């Protein structure tokens, strides 16, 4: 391949999900996700600031249990570290035998993330019809994040399966893209945790 | 070849049927789970079921539909670590075998998807149009005749929501999917399965919306305002699920287009050499990808409110209807430019062909579209001038809204510059282009009155607003769509319509359209509110004028469809290879366009508008110049 198109792809590099396209699209998806998160943030702050009918956070409505909430953040963070190590290993030229182990670790962290966050949401214990809008928006936000963790978790599962079964070795682009996605959602989750716990 | 792909393929051939079966099964399961496990909501309409049951039923029926079409095969295979589909499988999914049947199944050929979009959108526009005919028939008299107040509102809501759904994709869907890959010289979209998905979300969205008539309808119109949305019967759920699916489709299509345009262009095509239509699709795609999540957030809140009884929009429960209004219009205003920017792109793409001149001020035109796109995110509050926006904020939104006229004016200027001293060919598509400019001028002009706070106070919620957006959406987008159908059908189908006959149709549609909506502008200035079934007696003459023009307009639109079906499907009138003598890349490839578009990816040389020199825009030779090593 002698020449390169202005897009960085060679003339015949038209494979679907080519590395550059993949990482780039994943970032566009993050931008779109940002609108969703900002919409929820707007709702949170708007409802909080106005306290319509004194029903933002009526007395007797608690906050999510602190310890479980922290654990629900610990696993995503472990996931970030594991995926970061995966990406490091895959993008280095030497084929690291540790990739499989790291991938399993990341997957385990993802499963535990989902499990703990479901458990956490069960512990909210809010009667949503009368608990005020603090409870409403917190529940919705945690639900949205749970959905996103599950989505990226399934993506991770497909990468792990392809890699360990040898049908589709993990490419640096894939490792990069999923690391970014997981980190992004983890970051948002930390911010949401702080808001829900302390901006009551 | 192993037996597994053969089975998958055989199933895929029956995808549409399996999809319908999947939808029915999905609905039953979802409805049962929702009703039994989650129980009835605060909604008092229990006779037909509960909100959780209906919503879950809709969600699973959409999923079942997609599963039946085969959308889950690939992701499930990946989850199990199966091999990637072979080249051969991909070629099959692309519809390489040809034939009519690939139009009735999931395929990954952007050209098949473009035509699927075209047919689907015309079908739904027809249904929506029938709704409009009922509305205007009802409004022939000042008091209710064929409908009652409730069913009239459902009629208006159905017409408007369905039209908004379809208008979101009416140009990008058919023409963006069909032509963008060819124009930028790639064989495929970045994510072909995703592209198929954005199309196949459309039929469930439209049908779910229509199913509202079995669930008591909804009374909010297309904007779904709370608290009415909270109070409505089960029909509201149809609106919510339909809009969620459309929002998803808009967002995913935007993502896919952005990825395709920004990473898959042919060698030699920097952004500054991209056909202007591709630019319009790019700008629109950013609007879609960045605005639709706000809609999804709002819809999720309303779904939660109708099932888990959250109080996002109920003041007594700590919420506010303005929350919906803000989120909805943060999406809603970019959405209106999602309608019209691709229309601008198409118009500017066609203009040089008929003026036989280079597009004047290409960069300025691109700048205009980008400017409109950016500004469209900061004007949404003009929909709330009257309903409770803090007065101190009004001047800003008035200013930003009126600012939009500047880049819009620039786009006009580019077009006028292209027309200047041109030896214009007044072919039928050119008539639609002129009509586009005429209608959009009135649409934009009425918009300025609405963005002016004092005049909006008397015009808001009147027929003036209704006439405003019909001038922009129907007068501009739909006229561009009709022109583009005439222009591009020869390429897309190898067949053509009788363009002489279409001239009569054009004048009919142009005159009746303006007759209808000029009457409605007048009715609006006289203060008639929208969305009501009865009106004051003195407004009857103008309403009758609008109704009679509207019925004639309906007939002339039907005539367009009739000519289309008669000549393209039944008579199959063969088209010339390049009837308009365009220099565009899309006209240089053979008709029908080969399955993977090009033997070799073309090398772009210039913009395709060099009508003064007649220089072609790209090189298609068997060997890529300077790329021989590739
Ligand atoms: C570009 C094409 C345009 C489209 C497709 C469009 C579409 C719409 C639609 C659908 C509505 C009504 C929403 C409803 O149901 O309440 C609307 C309202 C409005 N439009 Fe446009 N519009 C366009 C251009 C403009 C322009 C150029 C301006 C200003 C210069 C403008 C200013 C407004 C204002 C202020 C309203 C709110 C009126 C009210 O509710 O009182 N629009 N437009
Ligand atoms: Cu607007």
Coordinates of C-alpha atoms in Angstrom, one line a residue, chain B residues 108-403:
Chain B
X108 CA -26.7 -4.5 4.5
X109 CA -26.6 -3.0 1.1
X110 CA -27.0 0.7 1.5
X111 CA -28.8 1.0 -1.8
X112 CA -31.4 -1.6 -0.9
X113 CA -31.9 0.2 2.4
X114 CA -32.3 3.5 0.6
X115 CA -35.1 2.1 -1.5
X116 CA -36.7 0.4 1.5
X117 CA -36.7 3.7 3.3
X118 CA -38.2 5.5 0.3
X119 CA -41.1 3.0 0.0
X120 CA -41.7 2.9 3.8
X121 CA -41.7 6.7 4.1
X122 CA -44.0 7.2 1.2
X123 CA -46.4 4.7 2.6
X124 CA -46.5 6.3 6.0
X125 CA -46.7 9.8 4.5
X126 CA -49.7 8.6 2.7
X127 CA -51.4 7.4 5.9
X128 CA -50.5 10.6 7.6
X129 CA -51.9 12.5 4.6
X130 CA -55.2 10.7 5.0
X131 CA -55.3 11.9 8.6
X132 CA -54.9 15.5 7.3
X133 CA -57.8 15.0 4.9
X134 CA -60.0 13.9 7.8
X135 CA -58.9 16.9 9.8
X136 CA -59.7 19.3 7.1
X137 CA -63.0 17.6 6.4
X138 CA -64.0 18.0 10.0
X139 CA -63.1 21.7 9.9
X140 CA -65.4 22.4 7.0
X141 CA -67.9 23.3 9.6
X142 CA -67.5 25.3 12.9
X143 CA -68.9 22.5 15.0
X144 CA -68.2 18.8 15.3
X145 CA -69.4 16.5 12.5
X146 CA -67.4 13.4 11.8
X147 CA -65.4 13.4 15.1
X148 CA -65.8 14.4 18.7
X149 CA -63.5 16.5 20.7
X150 CA -61.5 13.5 22.0
X151 CA -61.2 11.6 18.7
X152 CA -60.3 14.8 16.9
X153 CA -57.3 15.4 19.2
X154 CA -56.2 11.8 18.6
X155 CA -56.5 12.4 14.9
X156 CA -54.4 15.5 15.1
X157 CA -51.9 13.8 17.3
X158 CA -51.6 10.8 15.0
X159 CA -51.2 12.9 11.9
X160 CA -48.6 15.2 13.4
X161 CA -46.6 12.6 15.2
X162 CA -46.5 10.2 12.3
X163 CA -45.5 13.0 10.0
X164 CA -42.7 14.2 12.4
X165 CA -41.5 10.6 12.6
X166 CA -41.3 10.3 8.8
X167 CA -40.0 13.8 8.2
X168 CA -37.0 13.0 10.4
X169 CA -35.8 10.5 7.9
X170 CA -37.6 11.5 4.7
X171 CA -34.4 12.7 2.9
X172 CA -31.5 11.2 4.8
X173 CA -33.3 7.8 4.8
X174 CA -33.7 7.3 1.1
X175 CA -31.1 9.6 -0.4
X176 CA -28.6 9.8 2.3
X177 CA -28.3 6.0 2.6
X178 CA -28.4 5.5 -1.1
X179 CA -26.0 8.2 -2.3
X180 CA -23.7 9.2 0.5
X181 CA -21.5 6.1 0.2
X182 CA -21.4 6.5 -3.6
X183 CA -20.7 10.2 -3.4
X184 CA -17.8 9.7 -1.0
X185 CA -16.5 6.7 -2.9
X186 CA -16.9 3.9 -0.5
X187 CA -18.3 0.4 -0.9
X188 CA -20.2 0.4 2.3
X189 CA -21.3 2.3 5.4
X190 CA -19.1 2.1 8.4
X191 CA -21.7 -0.1 10.2
X192 CA -24.0 -1.7 7.6
X193 CA -26.0 -3.7 10.2
X194 CA -26.6 -0.6 12.2
X195 CA -27.7 1.0 9.0
X196 CA -30.2 -1.7 8.4
X197 CA -31.4 -1.4 12.0
X198 CA -32.1 2.3 11.7
X199 CA -34.5 1.4 8.8
X200 CA -36.1 -1.5 10.5
X201 CA -36.9 0.5 13.6
X202 CA -39.2 2.6 11.4
X203 CA -42.0 0.2 10.8
X204 CA -42.4 -0.8 14.4
X205 CA -42.3 2.9 15.5
X206 CA -45.0 3.8 13.0
X207 CA -47.2 0.8 13.6
X208 CA -46.9 1.1 17.4
X209 CA -47.9 4.8 17.1
X210 CA -50.9 3.9 15.0
X211 CA -52.0 1.2 17.4
X212 CA -52.9 4.0 19.8
X213 CA -56.4 4.0 18.2
X214 CA -57.0 0.6 19.9
X215 CA -56.0 2.0 23.3
X216 CA -58.0 5.2 23.4
X217 CA -55.7 7.5 21.6
X218 CA -53.8 10.5 23.1
X219 CA -54.7 14.1 23.3
X220 CA -51.4 15.9 23.5
X221 CA -50.5 16.4 19.8
X222 CA -47.0 15.6 18.8
X223 CA -45.3 17.5 21.6
X224 CA -46.6 15.2 24.4
X225 CA -46.8 17.9 27.0
X226 CA -47.3 17.0 30.7
X227 CA -49.4 16.9 32.8
X228 CA -51.8 15.8 30.0
X229 CA -49.4 13.0 29.1
X230 CA -49.6 11.7 32.7
X231 CA -53.4 11.8 32.7
X232 CA -53.9 10.2 29.3
X233 CA -55.2 6.7 28.8
X234 CA -53.1 3.9 27.5
X235 CA -52.9 5.4 24.0
X236 CA -50.2 7.7 25.4
X237 CA -47.8 4.7 25.7
X238 CA -48.0 4.2 22.0
X239 CA -46.8 7.7 21.5
X240 CA -43.9 7.2 24.0
X241 CA -42.7 3.9 22.6
X242 CA -43.0 5.1 19.0
X243 CA -41.0 8.2 19.8
X244 CA -38.4 6.3 21.7
X245 CA -37.8 4.0 18.7
X246 CA -37.6 7.0 16.3
X247 CA -35.2 8.8 18.7
X248 CA -33.0 5.7 18.7
X249 CA -33.2 5.5 14.9
X250 CA -32.2 9.1 14.5
X251 CA -29.3 8.9 16.9
X252 CA -27.9 5.6 15.5
X253 CA -28.3 6.8 11.9
X254 CA -26.4 10.0 12.9
X255 CA -23.6 8.0 14.5
X256 CA -23.3 5.8 11.5
X257 CA -23.3 8.6 9.0
X258 CA -20.7 10.6 10.9
X259 CA -18.4 7.6 11.2
X260 CA -18.9 6.8 7.5
X261 CA -18.4 10.3 6.2
X262 CA -15.4 11.2 8.4
X263 CA -13.5 8.0 8.1
X264 CA -14.4 6.3 4.9
X265 CA -14.0 8.9 2.1
X266 CA -12.2 7.9 -1.1
X267 CA -8.6 9.0 -1.6
X268 CA -8.3 12.5 -2.7
X269 CA -11.4 13.7 -1.0
X270 CA -10.7 16.1 1.9
X271 CA -13.7 17.6 3.6
X272 CA -13.4 20.7 1.3
X273 CA -14.1 18.5 -1.7
X274 CA -17.1 16.7 -0.4
X275 CA -20.4 17.1 -2.4
X276 CA -22.6 19.6 -0.7
X277 CA -25.3 17.0 0.0
X278 CA -22.8 15.0 1.9
X279 CA -22.1 18.1 4.0
X280 CA -25.7 18.5 4.7
X281 CA -26.0 14.9 5.9
X282 CA -22.9 15.3 8.1
X283 CA -24.3 18.4 9.8
X284 CA -27.7 16.8 10.2
X285 CA -26.1 13.7 11.6
X286 CA -24.4 15.7 14.3
X287 CA -27.8 17.2 15.2
X288 CA -29.4 13.8 15.3
X289 CA -26.7 12.2 17.4
X290 CA -26.5 15.0 19.9
X291 CA -30.1 16.0 20.2
X292 CA -32.0 12.7 20.2
X293 CA -30.6 11.6 23.6
X294 CA -32.4 14.6 25.2
X295 CA -35.7 13.2 23.7
X296 CA -34.8 9.8 25.0
X297 CA -34.2 11.2 28.5
X298 CA -37.6 12.9 28.4
X299 CA -39.4 9.9 27.1
X300 CA -37.8 7.7 29.8
X301 CA -39.0 10.1 32.5
X302 CA -42.6 10.0 31.1
X303 CA -42.4 6.2 30.9
X304 CA -41.3 6.0 34.5
X305 CA -44.1 8.3 35.5
X306 CA -46.7 6.2 33.8
X307 CA -45.4 2.9 35.3
X308 CA -43.4 3.6 38.5
X309 CA -45.5 6.6 39.3
X310 CA -42.6 9.0 39.5
X311 CA -43.6 12.7 39.6
X312 CA -41.1 14.4 37.3
X313 CA -43.8 16.5 35.7
X314 CA -46.2 16.9 38.6
X315 CA -45.8 20.0 40.7
X316 CA -47.5 18.6 43.8
X317 CA -45.0 15.7 43.6
X318 CA -41.9 18.0 43.3
X319 CA -41.9 18.0 39.4
X320 CA -42.7 20.5 36.7
X321 CA -44.2 20.3 33.2
X322 CA -41.5 22.7 32.1
X323 CA -39.0 20.0 32.6
X324 CA -40.6 18.0 29.8
X325 CA -40.9 21.2 27.7
X326 CA -37.2 22.0 28.0
X327 CA -35.9 18.5 27.3
X328 CA -38.4 18.0 24.5
X329 CA -37.6 21.2 22.7
X330 CA -33.8 20.9 23.3
X331 CA -34.4 17.9 21.0
X332 CA -37.3 19.4 19.1
X333 CA -35.6 22.5 17.7
X334 CA -32.6 20.7 16.3
X335 CA -35.1 18.2 15.0
X336 CA -36.7 20.8 12.8
X337 CA -33.4 21.4 11.2
X338 CA -32.9 17.7 10.9
X339 CA -35.9 18.0 8.5
X340 CA -34.7 20.9 6.5
X341 CA -30.9 20.8 6.3
X342 CA -30.7 17.7 4.1
X343 CA -33.3 19.3 1.9
X344 CA -31.0 22.3 1.5
X345 CA -28.2 20.0 0.7
X346 CA -30.2 18.2 -2.0
X347 CA -31.4 21.5 -3.5
X348 CA -27.8 22.8 -3.7
X349 CA -26.7 19.5 -5.1
X350 CA -29.3 19.7 -7.9
X351 CA -29.0 23.4 -8.7
X352 CA -25.7 23.3 -10.6
X353 CA -27.0 20.5 -12.8
X354 CA -29.9 22.6 -14.0
X355 CA -28.1 26.0 -14.1
X356 CA -25.1 24.4 -15.8
X357 CA -22.8 26.4 -13.6
X358 CA -20.5 25.6 -10.7
X359 CA -22.1 25.9 -7.3
X360 CA -21.4 29.5 -6.4
X361 CA -19.9 30.0 -2.9
X362 CA -19.5 26.3 -2.0
X363 CA -17.6 27.1 1.2
X364 CA -20.0 29.8 2.2
X365 CA -22.9 27.4 1.7
X366 CA -21.2 24.8 3.9
X367 CA -20.6 27.5 6.5
X368 CA -24.2 28.4 6.4
X369 CA -25.3 24.9 7.1
X370 CA -22.8 24.5 9.9
X371 CA -23.9 27.8 11.3
X372 CA -27.6 26.8 11.2
X373 CA -26.7 23.5 12.9
X374 CA -24.8 25.0 15.7
X375 CA -27.3 27.8 16.4
X376 CA -30.2 25.3 16.4
X377 CA -29.0 24.1 19.8
X378 CA -29.4 27.4 21.5
X379 CA -32.8 28.6 20.4
X380 CA -35.2 26.0 21.8
X381 CA -36.7 28.3 24.4
X382 CA -38.6 30.2 21.7
X383 CA -41.2 27.4 22.0
X384 CA -41.6 28.4 25.6
X385 CA -41.9 32.2 25.3
X386 CA -45.5 32.1 26.3
X387 CA -45.6 29.1 28.6
X388 CA -43.4 30.1 31.4
X389 CA -39.9 31.1 30.4
X390 CA -38.3 33.5 32.8
X391 CA -38.9 37.0 31.2
X392 CA -35.3 37.9 31.6
X393 CA -34.2 35.1 29.4
X394 CA -36.6 36.0 26.5
X395 CA -34.3 38.6 24.8
X396 CA -31.5 36.1 24.5
X397 CA -33.6 33.5 22.8
X398 CA -35.3 36.0 20.7
X399 CA -31.9 37.2 19.6
X400 CA -30.5 33.7 19.0
X401 CA -33.6 32.7 17.0
X402 CA -33.4 35.7 14.8
X403 CA -29.7 35.1 14.3

